[in-house]
Amino acid sequence: MAKSPSAIDKVLSFVKTKKIKFIDLKFMDFPGQWQHFTVPVSQLDADSFVDGFGFDGSSIRGWKAINESDMLIIPDPDTMFFDPFVEAPTISLICDVYEPSTKEKYSRCPRNIAQKAEAHLKSTGIADTVYFGPEAEFFIFDDVRFDSSANRPERNLIASRFATLNELNLGHLGAG
């Protein structure tokens, strides 16, 4: 019986057959914003999934000081997807962030935190599956101001997105 190809083999085969030119390496910072950098396909081989790629962690807000900024990202081959929005054929890989000196996962990496939470839920029997996703959050108002004096309650809503609500003064609400 033939051995089925590993996830790494599938990535490398896809890169070759689709003539991929660039690899976009993605990870998330602590506030939840995607970070990434792109390398030419010549830098990707099977060892990349073990040795990873170095980067400067001091440029990621809240992570590292300049004097300790060396960090490592290691791509997860199971996360590969083709990026149809880039002119040159490009794949993206989501990565885990590591401390290069110890090769331990970085404690402030949201992916690491989520993986540890999932492992805890499984080990305690609380759950065997967990779903994480973005919080659909948006803000209608740029600013809300209020004042309440003895005879003048005042509310001001500032909403630059809505011209009709911009600087809407709702003073004297509830006044008889």
PDB file of N, CA, C and O in Angstrom, residues 11 87 116 168:
ATOM      1  N   VAL A  11       1.846  20.676   0.049  1.00  0.00           N
ATOM      2  CA  VAL A  11       2.199  22.082  -0.190  1.00  0.00           C
ATOM      3  C   VAL A  11       3.275  22.173  -1.261  1.00  0.00           C
ATOM      4  O   VAL A  11       3.153  22.940  -2.231  1.00  0.00           O
ATOM      5  N   GLU A  87      -1.299  39.326  -8.151  1.00  0.00           N
ATOM      6  CA  GLU A  87      -1.009  39.098  -9.572  1.00  0.00           C
ATOM      7  C   GLU A  87      -0.088  37.899  -9.792  1.00  0.00           C
ATOM      8  O   GLU A  87      -0.366  37.037 -10.618  1.00  0.00           O
ATOM      9  N   LYS A 116      -3.718  26.314  23.153  1.00  0.00           N
ATOM     10  CA  LYS A 116      -3.639  25.871  24.551  1.00  0.00           C
ATOM     11  C   LYS A 116      -5.028  25.790  25.180  1.00  0.00           C
ATOM     12  O   LYS A 116      -5.312  24.863  25.949  1.00  0.00           O
ATOM     13  N   LEU A 168     -25.679  65.970  15.923  1.00  0.00           N
ATOM     14  CA  LEU A 168     -27.088  65.998  16.297  1.00  0.00           C
ATOM     15  C   LEU A 168     -27.216  66.286  17.780  1.00  0.00           C
ATOM     16  O   LEU A 168     -26.678  65.566  18.614  1.00  0.00           O
TER      17      LEU A 168
END
